[in-house]
Amino acid sequence: MTLYERFEAAFMPNYGVPPVALARGEGCTVWDVEGNAYLDLIGGIATSSLGHAHPALVEAVSKQVATIAHTSNLFLHEPEVLLAEKLRSLLGSDTARVFLANSGTEANEAAYKLCVKYGKQTGRSYFVATENGFHGRTIGALSLTGKPAIRDQFGPYPVDVRFVPYGDADALKQAVTEDCIALFLEPTQGEAGVVPPPDGYFQQAREITEAAGALLVADEIQSAIGRTGHWFAHQVEGVTPDILTLAKGLGGGLPIGACVSFGKILFDKGEHGSTFGGNPVSCAAALAVLDTVDLGHVEQVAAGFRAALEGVSHPLLKGVRGRGLWLALVLNADRSAGVQTAAAKAGFLVNALQPDAVRLAPPLVITAEELQTFVDALPEVLDHA
Ligand SMILES: *Cc1c(COP(=O)(O)O)cnc(C)c1O
């Protein structure tokens, strides 16, 4: 039996059978089990910030796992303190307080619970979230996820969530009343296809929630940690949310999530917890990521990459959207699966995110030369899609 057949026999079918089995990686290159090399332009879904086997990550994780790998929250440890302090400093906030989890959905679950608490304190009754928004697969996060195909069959949900079209400030104004607990918002929608809102939308969301007394929760699980060329996506518009959630890129591939509250509402003792959350190894990895990511490098290679992609003229390519090293190639037809397959054959890992959108979210350490190899190959990849 092949590895693919064994996978299919042993696992639930929720992922289908992924088309490539990866064996190892180094820098921005990964190799499959047959020994074929690929340039990694998806980075484990915007997660492998430092690429693969980066010396800083390897050293931090190896050292930490050999020192102490787990304490539980019965005991504190220095890496978690250093990480929370580092996040506060990057956020430039003295009021920010951190809760560490293991994943994105758990970070949102913490945010959701904080909001429920706020709703009870203030007598508010419903959430607002966006159509096509994605916040995770656990019940709290899923209740806020605006994708009927993955949401509806697991309801009903314990809270009332009202969905508005993404990017429509008037719809937000209508929906966010004085009875609204919180607005959950991605600064750019990720899973929906790397869809940025109109300029100023996030700022308007801040003003509208502020005026109604509702919390603004920024889900930056995919967009933060340098992905857009800024540490945090809300910094692009100079807006501070009430609660911020992080995960993907933070651990550089190790599991970690964070829920940051800027002080309007906090958990009191005993109100939340996680056995693995904030474990020393993941914290050491996150510290290595935050010490290594170079925003100047991201901005520089991203600008060149974007310009080069926009210079590619092909009947299947409609355009490019996104920001920093977080882009979607928008197609003129529903052929993203074909693009993904053709790209893999040509030695590039990309992600067929939507039928007409291909996601690129490479490691933040990728070089201009590496990115150029993809630009050069793109017309032929599109030909074969
Ligand atoms: C990936 C993602 C999540 C869920 O994170 P998991 O680690 O898969 O649970 C939530 N919100 C956004 C915006 C994401 O991109």
XYZ file of C-alpha atoms and ligand atoms in Angstrom:
400
model
C 0.000 0.000 0.000
C 1.201 3.513 -0.739
C 1.408 6.107 1.995
C -1.661 7.755 0.433
C -3.678 4.540 0.650
C -2.588 3.986 4.237
C -3.598 7.564 5.075
C -7.008 7.009 3.526
C -7.523 3.748 5.428
C -6.420 5.094 8.817
C -7.924 8.590 8.934
C -11.407 10.028 8.866
C -12.120 11.434 5.411
C -12.461 15.079 6.536
C -9.351 16.227 4.634
C -9.720 13.868 1.706
C -6.299 12.545 0.723
C -3.817 15.395 0.281
C -2.041 15.208 -3.086
C 1.554 15.463 -1.849
C 3.233 13.670 1.071
C 6.006 15.833 2.465
C 9.106 14.303 3.976
C 11.282 17.263 4.952
C 12.059 20.905 4.371
C 14.953 23.301 4.444
C 14.604 27.041 4.008
C 11.719 27.602 1.586
C 12.134 24.248 -0.144
C 10.311 21.058 0.806
C 10.776 17.539 -0.519
C 8.097 14.909 -0.946
C 8.517 11.243 -0.052
C 9.587 10.477 -3.637
C 12.371 13.043 -3.376
C 10.811 15.754 -5.583
C 11.618 19.323 -4.484
C 9.091 22.158 -4.310
C 9.353 25.833 -3.530
C 6.930 26.297 -0.640
C 4.618 29.200 -1.478
C 1.945 28.336 1.069
C 4.012 27.822 4.233
C 1.629 25.416 5.943
C -1.173 27.992 5.488
C 0.668 31.183 6.433
C 2.203 29.364 9.389
C 5.812 28.435 8.626
C 6.971 32.036 9.013
C 10.643 31.077 9.065
C 10.372 28.388 6.416
C 11.661 24.962 7.344
C 14.412 23.900 9.715
C 15.387 27.512 10.301
C 18.429 27.491 12.626
C 16.831 29.989 15.039
C 13.698 27.859 15.400
C 15.629 24.595 15.602
C 17.909 25.955 18.282
C 15.148 27.542 20.363
C 12.919 24.475 20.263
C 15.714 21.940 20.780
C 17.106 23.868 23.708
C 13.705 24.291 25.302
C 12.592 20.685 24.858
C 15.853 19.540 26.435
C 15.374 21.952 29.338
C 11.698 21.660 30.221
C 8.977 20.834 27.703
C 5.851 21.215 29.803
C 4.849 22.707 33.118
C 1.025 23.022 32.882
C -0.459 26.226 34.199
C 0.031 25.050 37.767
C 3.525 26.479 37.345
C 4.771 29.460 35.413
C 7.874 29.582 33.253
C 10.047 32.284 31.767
C 9.416 31.666 28.024
C 5.693 32.413 28.425
C 6.437 35.594 30.347
C 8.962 36.700 27.732
C 6.454 35.994 24.971
C 3.601 37.908 26.587
C 5.961 40.821 27.252
C 7.177 40.737 23.664
C 3.611 40.774 22.302
C 2.742 43.714 24.550
C 5.780 45.580 23.362
C 5.089 44.909 19.658
C 1.519 46.050 20.268
C 2.814 49.130 22.054
C 0.221 48.605 24.750
C 0.470 48.719 28.537
C -3.100 47.540 28.932
C -2.786 44.436 26.744
C -3.124 41.179 28.683
C -2.477 37.808 27.104
C -4.012 34.336 27.272
C -2.085 31.578 25.499
C -3.810 28.684 23.743
C -2.711 26.018 21.258
C -4.465 26.953 18.052
C -6.459 29.578 16.256
C -9.860 28.256 17.100
C -8.926 28.106 20.778
C -7.723 31.700 20.688
C -11.135 32.637 19.273
C -12.887 30.444 21.814
C -11.197 32.486 24.547
C -12.257 35.705 22.817
C -15.793 34.378 22.480
C -15.964 33.562 26.187
C -14.675 37.029 27.080
C -17.427 38.457 24.893
C -20.100 36.290 26.505
C -18.900 37.584 29.860
C -19.064 41.160 28.600
C -22.559 40.530 27.222
C -23.788 39.299 30.597
C -22.207 42.236 32.401
C -23.792 44.759 30.072
C -27.074 43.034 29.252
C -26.320 42.643 25.548
C -27.562 39.709 23.545
C -26.045 39.024 20.128
C -22.844 38.911 18.046
C -22.172 40.300 14.603
C -19.814 38.552 12.195
C -19.294 38.561 8.443
C -20.515 36.426 5.586
C -17.735 34.126 4.383
C -15.682 34.952 7.466
C -13.737 32.104 9.015
C -12.970 31.838 12.718
C -12.396 28.138 13.356
C -14.049 24.778 13.855
C -14.860 24.549 17.565
C -18.397 25.457 18.506
C -17.878 29.035 19.660
C -15.641 29.916 16.717
C -17.831 27.979 14.292
C -20.924 29.829 15.446
C -19.185 33.026 14.272
C -18.060 31.537 10.969
C -20.100 32.843 8.043
C -19.910 29.782 5.827
C -23.203 27.891 5.858
C -21.573 24.798 4.317
C -19.390 24.187 7.351
C -21.562 25.878 9.985
C -25.170 24.910 9.542
C -25.037 21.153 10.028
C -23.473 21.532 13.493
C -25.995 23.990 14.876
C -28.021 25.169 16.625
C -25.531 27.363 18.461
C -25.837 28.758 21.956
C -25.602 32.381 20.826
C -27.350 34.578 18.303
C -24.927 35.614 15.534
C -26.014 38.021 12.800
C -24.022 37.988 9.591
C -23.357 41.032 7.444
C -21.690 41.286 4.022
C -17.938 41.840 4.437
C -16.705 45.299 3.533
C -20.112 47.003 3.797
C -19.885 49.700 6.478
C -23.574 50.637 6.157
C -24.603 47.060 6.888
C -22.341 47.136 9.935
C -23.937 50.319 11.150
C -27.378 48.731 10.866
C -26.345 45.521 12.580
C -24.235 46.821 15.476
C -26.744 48.301 17.922
C -26.547 48.929 21.651
C -27.717 45.348 22.124
C -24.716 43.923 20.252
C -22.045 42.222 22.364
C -19.231 42.140 19.843
C -18.205 42.261 16.220
C -15.811 39.515 15.093
C -13.824 40.683 12.096
C -10.859 39.594 10.017
C -8.941 42.712 8.883
C -8.661 40.900 5.541
C -10.726 37.758 5.024
C -8.350 34.818 4.682
C -10.192 31.596 3.926
C -12.756 33.497 1.887
C -10.012 34.088 -0.680
C -7.599 36.684 0.781
C -10.176 39.423 0.345
C -9.210 42.865 1.629
C -12.082 45.210 2.526
C -12.420 48.690 1.029
C -9.963 51.216 2.521
C -11.177 52.593 5.815
C -13.573 49.712 6.553
C -11.691 48.512 9.603
C -11.545 52.050 10.930
C -15.295 52.397 10.405
C -15.816 49.097 12.199
C -13.891 50.552 15.140
C -15.991 53.720 15.162
C -19.286 51.849 14.861
C -18.509 49.377 17.656
C -17.163 52.155 19.864
C -20.320 54.206 19.397
C -22.557 51.224 20.207
C -20.441 50.068 23.142
C -19.828 46.707 21.444
C -16.456 44.980 21.497
C -14.356 44.780 18.356
C -12.563 41.452 18.062
C -9.855 41.367 15.389
C -9.201 37.829 14.214
C -5.631 38.109 12.982
C -4.930 34.426 13.182
C -3.874 34.405 9.535
C -2.933 38.035 8.964
C -0.575 38.887 11.833
C 3.111 38.285 12.614
C 4.505 40.125 9.613
C 2.325 38.543 6.958
C 1.122 41.927 5.675
C 4.453 43.660 6.239
C 3.230 44.835 9.655
C 3.391 42.875 12.895
C -0.391 43.088 13.138
C -2.900 43.738 10.390
C -4.879 46.264 12.451
C -1.769 48.441 12.480
C -2.220 48.906 8.721
C -5.208 51.141 9.475
C -3.920 52.390 12.816
C -6.892 50.952 14.686
C -6.789 49.128 18.011
C -9.393 46.421 18.599
C -10.646 45.449 22.064
C -9.566 41.846 21.625
C -7.019 40.385 19.215
C -6.541 36.725 18.328
C -3.344 35.226 16.923
C -2.103 31.776 15.970
C -0.828 30.501 12.606
C 2.407 32.437 11.967
C 3.169 33.008 15.633
C 4.777 29.650 16.358
C 6.528 29.216 13.014
C 4.940 25.765 12.755
C 4.645 24.884 16.431
C 1.114 24.970 17.810
C 0.278 28.147 19.678
C -2.571 30.622 19.810
C -3.016 33.848 21.709
C -5.973 35.930 22.788
C -4.993 39.468 23.734
C -7.419 41.739 25.505
C -6.691 45.431 25.645
C -8.323 45.732 29.043
C -12.075 46.248 28.589
C -12.766 42.706 29.709
C -10.483 40.063 31.238
C -10.903 36.582 32.637
C -10.924 36.422 36.386
C -9.275 33.616 38.255
C -10.673 30.227 37.270
C -12.691 31.458 34.291
C -10.550 29.922 31.560
C -7.588 27.618 31.106
C -5.684 25.153 28.951
C -3.313 22.377 29.986
C -1.018 22.763 26.993
C -1.659 26.455 26.311
C 1.515 28.491 26.551
C 3.721 25.430 26.810
C 7.422 26.308 26.984
C 8.387 24.753 23.637
C 5.750 26.652 21.650
C 6.629 29.851 23.505
C 10.314 29.394 22.700
C 9.377 28.872 19.044
C 7.233 32.021 19.028
C 10.030 34.052 20.590
C 12.407 32.806 17.887
C 9.880 33.823 15.218
C 9.372 37.291 16.674
C 13.130 37.806 16.982
C 13.820 36.651 13.431
C 11.033 38.004 11.202
C 12.286 41.082 9.379
C 9.425 43.373 8.367
C 11.684 45.365 6.050
C 12.539 42.190 4.169
C 8.858 41.231 3.914
C 7.902 44.634 2.534
C 10.748 44.668 0.071
C 10.311 41.197 -1.424
C 6.520 41.537 -1.330
C 6.567 44.751 -3.353
C 8.774 43.211 -6.032
C 6.750 40.006 -6.113
C 3.469 41.798 -6.459
C 4.719 44.026 -9.239
C 6.150 41.022 -11.068
C 2.892 39.054 -10.716
C 0.905 42.008 -11.947
C 3.204 42.115 -14.957
C 2.239 38.572 -15.947
C -0.270 38.681 -18.746
C -2.276 35.516 -19.311
C -5.907 34.964 -20.330
C -6.589 32.904 -17.161
C -5.119 35.483 -14.772
C -7.558 38.215 -13.804
C -5.458 39.915 -11.136
C -3.748 39.808 -7.784
C -5.166 40.849 -4.425
C -3.918 40.892 -0.858
C -1.088 42.556 0.957
C 2.503 41.727 1.839
C 3.355 38.054 1.428
C -0.300 37.106 1.565
C -1.808 37.151 -1.905
C -4.464 35.551 -4.046
C -4.082 35.054 -7.760
C -7.570 35.694 -9.045
C -8.547 33.641 -12.082
C -10.974 34.302 -14.893
C -12.419 30.804 -14.491
C -12.898 28.214 -11.762
C -9.579 26.539 -12.432
C -7.658 26.934 -9.166
C -7.438 23.172 -8.629
C -5.799 22.859 -12.046
C -3.381 25.657 -11.170
C -2.448 23.952 -7.902
C -1.765 20.651 -9.685
C 0.180 22.257 -12.536
C 2.198 24.316 -10.054
C 3.113 21.199 -8.057
C 4.213 19.478 -11.262
C 6.413 22.488 -11.969
C 7.862 22.401 -8.428
C 5.751 24.974 -6.550
C 3.313 24.457 -3.678
C 0.355 26.824 -3.880
C -3.176 26.510 -2.509
C -6.436 26.304 -4.465
C -8.296 28.382 -1.900
C -11.465 29.188 -3.807
C -12.529 27.857 -7.208
C -11.206 31.064 -8.794
C -8.482 32.041 -6.293
C -5.051 30.605 -5.605
C -3.463 31.508 -2.268
C 0.205 32.403 -1.908
C 1.509 32.735 1.658
C 5.182 31.821 1.516
C 7.589 31.820 4.441
C 8.505 35.387 5.387
C 12.195 34.593 4.853
C 11.724 33.812 1.156
C 14.099 35.638 -1.185
C 13.308 37.767 -4.222
C 15.185 35.233 -6.374
C 13.043 32.357 -5.126
C 9.851 34.307 -5.749
C 11.049 35.226 -9.237
C 11.345 31.529 -10.160
C 7.600 31.256 -9.617
C 6.845 34.389 -11.615
C 8.905 32.971 -14.487
C 7.074 29.646 -14.338
C 3.590 31.102 -13.914
C 2.533 31.540 -17.577
C 3.289 27.900 -18.306
C 1.599 26.765 -15.083
C -1.513 28.701 -16.136
C -1.301 27.159 -19.613
C -1.445 23.692 -18.053
C -4.211 24.454 -15.563
C -6.895 29.377 10.459
C -7.812 30.366 11.031
C -8.534 30.101 12.197
C -8.509 28.766 12.878
O -7.231 28.398 13.328
P -6.940 26.859 13.692
O -5.547 26.901 14.249
O -7.050 26.076 12.425
O -7.929 26.447 14.688
C -9.330 31.121 12.696
N -9.408 32.317 12.113
C -8.710 32.607 10.998
C -8.818 33.970 10.390
C -7.903 31.640 10.407
O -7.247 31.908 9.273
